[in-house]
C-alpha cells in the first residue's frame, strides 16, 4: 500500500512547515514527547496529495513542470526514482543546478526544507525538498548591473544605495504571500530602473549571512527572517555540491528582492554593545519547547550560526525572537539552565 504523501503547502500558498520544524526541534534537543505534541497540533492542517500523478519521463519533461504548482505527486515520484538510481549526493548535484535560479519560490521554503534534509541526511525529505523546489520554482528578473569595472563595495553598501535615485515605495508590497509580493515587485516600472554597483567579487557565504542577519536585526521583519534561515539552508546544501559557489548569486538575488519588497531603507548601526539577557543554553531550551514555526526555525539557525561565527547579532536576534513569542514568555523566568 502506498504511503500517503503530504503536500508541501496547506493551500493558498501557505507553507507546510511541519517537517522543517521537526528537524529544527531535534537540532535544538527537544524531547520526543514535545515533538509528538507539535506534530499532533499540526495534524489537522496537513493537506494530503490526492491528485493522480502525471508521469515525468525525463529531465526535459521535468523542466516543463517547473513552477507550475501542479503535479507535486509526479514531481515527487520522479525525484524518488532518480534518488534510487543516483543516490542522495548525486541527486542533489544533478537537480540543484537546474533549480537554483528559482530559489525564491515558496518564499525560500523549498531550499530551507532541503537544507534541513541534507543536514539530517533524511532520504525521504531530500526527495520532498527537491520536488517542492521544482513545484514552487520562481525565476525572477534581476536589475541590471552598472557597466564598467566592478566596484570595490560591500554588499551592504550596494543595498544601502540601491534606491537612491529611484522613486521607490516606502511601504511593503502588500500581497497575501511573500511569493506574490516578489512577483508584483519585479513587475514595477521602478524596479526596471534600478542599477547595481557590480559587487559579485564580494559574494561569499560570510558576506551574505552577515548582510541577512544585519538586515533582520535592523528591521524585525517577517520576510527578512526567511533570509537568515534560507542562508543557512543554502550553505548546508552547498556543502554537498561539487560547485560550492553555485547558490551564492541566487541567494544574493533573493536577499535583494526580499529587502526591496518591504520598502525599507538601510540604516547605519552602531557597534553592537548589547549584552543578551538569556544564555545560549536558555535560548536553546526555550526554543526546544516552542511550537511557533518561525521561532523554532530561526532560533535553531541563529544558534548554529553563532556557534560557527561568534557573531553576536545571531545571539541577539534569537533572544528577541524568543522574547516576542507569546507562547514562550511564561517560561522565560523559570527556564532550566540544563540542555534538554
PDB file of N, CA and C in Angstrom, residues 233-274:
ATOM      1  N   UNK A 233      20.304  27.274   5.121  1.00  0.00           N
ATOM      2  CA  UNK A 233      19.938  26.148   4.259  1.00  0.00           C
ATOM      3  C   UNK A 233      20.810  26.110   3.013  1.00  0.00           C
ATOM      4  N   UNK A 234      20.999  27.262   2.380  1.00  0.00           N
ATOM      5  CA  UNK A 234      21.831  27.316   1.170  1.00  0.00           C
ATOM      6  C   UNK A 234      23.255  26.873   1.463  1.00  0.00           C
ATOM      7  N   UNK A 235      23.775  27.250   2.606  1.00  0.00           N
ATOM      8  CA  UNK A 235      25.136  26.825   2.973  1.00  0.00           C
ATOM      9  C   UNK A 235      25.200  25.320   3.202  1.00  0.00           C
ATOM     10  N   UNK A 236      24.189  24.797   3.840  1.00  0.00           N
ATOM     11  CA  UNK A 236      24.197  23.354   4.110  1.00  0.00           C
ATOM     12  C   UNK A 236      24.055  22.556   2.818  1.00  0.00           C
ATOM     13  N   UNK A 237      23.193  23.013   1.926  1.00  0.00           N
ATOM     14  CA  UNK A 237      23.060  22.343   0.636  1.00  0.00           C
ATOM     15  C   UNK A 237      24.371  22.446  -0.136  1.00  0.00           C
ATOM     16  N   UNK A 238      25.009  23.607  -0.076  1.00  0.00           N
ATOM     17  CA  UNK A 238      26.248  23.829  -0.833  1.00  0.00           C
ATOM     18  C   UNK A 238      27.373  22.907  -0.389  1.00  0.00           C
ATOM     19  N   UNK A 239      27.339  22.465   0.855  1.00  0.00           N
ATOM     20  CA  UNK A 239      28.360  21.529   1.325  1.00  0.00           C
ATOM     21  C   UNK A 239      28.304  20.210   0.566  1.00  0.00           C
ATOM     22  N   UNK A 240      27.170  19.915  -0.027  1.00  0.00           N
ATOM     23  CA  UNK A 240      27.007  18.690  -0.811  1.00  0.00           C
ATOM     24  C   UNK A 240      27.304  18.899  -2.293  1.00  0.00           C
ATOM     25  N   UNK A 241      27.397  20.155  -2.714  1.00  0.00           N
ATOM     26  CA  UNK A 241      27.532  20.446  -4.140  1.00  0.00           C
ATOM     27  C   UNK A 241      28.986  20.402  -4.588  1.00  0.00           C
ATOM     28  N   UNK A 242      29.208  19.911  -5.792  1.00  0.00           N
ATOM     29  CA  UNK A 242      30.555  19.959  -6.370  1.00  0.00           C
ATOM     30  C   UNK A 242      30.982  21.404  -6.576  1.00  0.00           C
ATOM     31  N   UNK A 243      30.049  22.254  -7.028  1.00  0.00           N
ATOM     32  CA  UNK A 243      30.315  23.680  -7.175  1.00  0.00           C
ATOM     33  C   UNK A 243      29.808  24.381  -5.922  1.00  0.00           C
ATOM     34  N   UNK A 244      30.709  24.662  -4.988  1.00  0.00           N
ATOM     35  CA  UNK A 244      30.319  25.239  -3.703  1.00  0.00           C
ATOM     36  C   UNK A 244      29.778  26.655  -3.834  1.00  0.00           C
ATOM     37  N   UNK A 245      30.036  27.316  -4.944  1.00  0.00           N
ATOM     38  CA  UNK A 245      29.611  28.705  -5.129  1.00  0.00           C
ATOM     39  C   UNK A 245      28.291  28.830  -5.887  1.00  0.00           C
ATOM     40  N   UNK A 246      27.706  27.722  -6.275  1.00  0.00           N
ATOM     41  CA  UNK A 246      26.538  27.736  -7.161  1.00  0.00           C
ATOM     42  C   UNK A 246      25.399  28.600  -6.628  1.00  0.00           C
ATOM     43  N   UNK A 247      25.135  28.553  -5.325  1.00  0.00           N
ATOM     44  CA  UNK A 247      23.969  29.228  -4.763  1.00  0.00           C
ATOM     45  C   UNK A 247      24.252  30.646  -4.280  1.00  0.00           C
ATOM     46  N   UNK A 248      25.480  31.122  -4.433  1.00  0.00           N
ATOM     47  CA  UNK A 248      25.800  32.468  -3.960  1.00  0.00           C
ATOM     48  C   UNK A 248      24.994  33.531  -4.695  1.00  0.00           C
ATOM     49  N   UNK A 249      25.049  33.541  -6.021  1.00  0.00           N
ATOM     50  CA  UNK A 249      24.333  34.567  -6.769  1.00  0.00           C
ATOM     51  C   UNK A 249      22.818  34.438  -6.614  1.00  0.00           C
ATOM     52  N   UNK A 250      22.229  33.238  -6.701  1.00  0.00           N
ATOM     53  CA  UNK A 250      20.778  33.149  -6.462  1.00  0.00           C
ATOM     54  C   UNK A 250      20.361  33.653  -5.084  1.00  0.00           C
ATOM     55  N   UNK A 251      21.163  33.369  -4.048  1.00  0.00           N
ATOM     56  CA  UNK A 251      20.801  33.838  -2.715  1.00  0.00           C
ATOM     57  C   UNK A 251      20.979  35.345  -2.585  1.00  0.00           C
ATOM     58  N   UNK A 252      21.981  35.909  -3.228  1.00  0.00           N
ATOM     59  CA  UNK A 252      22.143  37.365  -3.252  1.00  0.00           C
ATOM     60  C   UNK A 252      20.918  38.014  -3.888  1.00  0.00           C
ATOM     61  N   UNK A 253      20.477  37.475  -5.003  1.00  0.00           N
ATOM     62  CA  UNK A 253      19.279  37.998  -5.656  1.00  0.00           C
ATOM     63  C   UNK A 253      18.061  37.877  -4.734  1.00  0.00           C
ATOM     64  N   UNK A 254      17.934  36.749  -4.073  1.00  0.00           N
ATOM     65  CA  UNK A 254      16.796  36.536  -3.180  1.00  0.00           C
ATOM     66  C   UNK A 254      16.796  37.534  -2.031  1.00  0.00           C
ATOM     67  N   UNK A 255      17.952  37.790  -1.445  1.00  0.00           N
ATOM     68  CA  UNK A 255      18.035  38.742  -0.340  1.00  0.00           C
ATOM     69  C   UNK A 255      17.722  40.156  -0.803  1.00  0.00           C
ATOM     70  N   UNK A 256      18.169  40.512  -1.998  1.00  0.00           N
ATOM     71  CA  UNK A 256      17.867  41.844  -2.546  1.00  0.00           C
ATOM     72  C   UNK A 256      16.372  42.005  -2.753  1.00  0.00           C
ATOM     73  N   UNK A 257      15.743  41.028  -3.386  1.00  0.00           N
ATOM     74  CA  UNK A 257      14.308  41.114  -3.656  1.00  0.00           C
ATOM     75  C   UNK A 257      13.518  41.144  -2.345  1.00  0.00           C
ATOM     76  N   UNK A 258      13.927  40.346  -1.375  1.00  0.00           N
ATOM     77  CA  UNK A 258      13.259  40.359  -0.073  1.00  0.00           C
ATOM     78  C   UNK A 258      13.343  41.745   0.559  1.00  0.00           C
ATOM     79  N   UNK A 259      14.519  42.355   0.491  1.00  0.00           N
ATOM     80  CA  UNK A 259      14.713  43.690   1.053  1.00  0.00           C
ATOM     81  C   UNK A 259      13.833  44.713   0.342  1.00  0.00           C
ATOM     82  N   UNK A 260      13.864  44.701  -0.979  1.00  0.00           N
ATOM     83  CA  UNK A 260      13.105  45.676  -1.751  1.00  0.00           C
ATOM     84  C   UNK A 260      11.601  45.537  -1.541  1.00  0.00           C
ATOM     85  N   UNK A 261      11.137  44.326  -1.285  1.00  0.00           N
ATOM     86  CA  UNK A 261       9.700  44.100  -1.145  1.00  0.00           C
ATOM     87  C   UNK A 261       9.117  44.758   0.098  1.00  0.00           C
ATOM     88  N   UNK A 262       9.973  45.176   1.016  1.00  0.00           N
ATOM     89  CA  UNK A 262       9.491  45.733   2.278  1.00  0.00           C
ATOM     90  C   UNK A 262       9.456  47.253   2.291  1.00  0.00           C
ATOM     91  N   UNK A 263      10.017  47.893   1.256  1.00  0.00           N
ATOM     92  CA  UNK A 263      10.067  49.356   1.248  1.00  0.00           C
ATOM     93  C   UNK A 263      10.958  49.921   2.330  1.00  0.00           C
ATOM     94  N   UNK A 264      11.954  49.150   2.750  1.00  0.00           N
ATOM     95  CA  UNK A 264      12.824  49.554   3.856  1.00  0.00           C
ATOM     96  C   UNK A 264      14.014  50.365   3.351  1.00  0.00           C
ATOM     97  N   UNK A 265      14.699  51.000   4.282  1.00  0.00           N
ATOM     98  CA  UNK A 265      15.932  51.706   3.971  1.00  0.00           C
ATOM     99  C   UNK A 265      17.011  51.228   4.937  1.00  0.00           C
ATOM    100  N   UNK A 266      18.222  51.100   4.409  1.00  0.00           N
ATOM    101  CA  UNK A 266      19.350  50.648   5.228  1.00  0.00           C
ATOM    102  C   UNK A 266      19.739  51.748   6.207  1.00  0.00           C
ATOM    103  N   UNK A 267      19.934  51.391   7.455  1.00  0.00           N
ATOM    104  CA  UNK A 267      20.297  52.364   8.476  1.00  0.00           C
ATOM    105  C   UNK A 267      21.676  52.008   9.036  1.00  0.00           C
ATOM    106  N   UNK A 268      22.459  53.036   9.306  1.00  0.00           N
ATOM    107  CA  UNK A 268      23.751  52.795   9.944  1.00  0.00           C
ATOM    108  C   UNK A 268      23.499  52.245  11.343  1.00  0.00           C
ATOM    109  N   UNK A 269      24.201  51.191  11.699  1.00  0.00           N
ATOM    110  CA  UNK A 269      24.042  50.594  13.021  1.00  0.00           C
ATOM    111  C   UNK A 269      25.329  50.794  13.808  1.00  0.00           C
ATOM    112  N   UNK A 270      25.221  51.300  15.031  1.00  0.00           N
ATOM    113  CA  UNK A 270      26.429  51.407  15.853  1.00  0.00           C
ATOM    114  C   UNK A 270      26.950  50.021  16.208  1.00  0.00           C
ATOM    115  N   UNK A 271      28.203  49.967  16.588  1.00  0.00           N
ATOM    116  CA  UNK A 271      28.769  48.685  17.023  1.00  0.00           C
ATOM    117  C   UNK A 271      27.895  48.101  18.127  1.00  0.00           C
ATOM    118  N   UNK A 272      27.586  46.858  18.022  1.00  0.00           N
ATOM    119  CA  UNK A 272      26.657  46.218  18.954  1.00  0.00           C
ATOM    120  C   UNK A 272      27.318  46.020  20.317  1.00  0.00           C
ATOM    121  N   UNK A 273      26.761  46.692  21.313  1.00  0.00           N
ATOM    122  CA  UNK A 273      27.281  46.564  22.675  1.00  0.00           C
ATOM    123  C   UNK A 273      26.276  45.884  23.595  1.00  0.00           C
ATOM    124  N   UNK A 274      25.107  45.567  23.050  1.00  0.00           N
ATOM    125  CA  UNK A 274      24.071  44.941  23.868  1.00  0.00           C
ATOM    126  C   UNK A 274      24.556  43.609  24.424  1.00  0.00           C
TER     127      UNK A 274
END
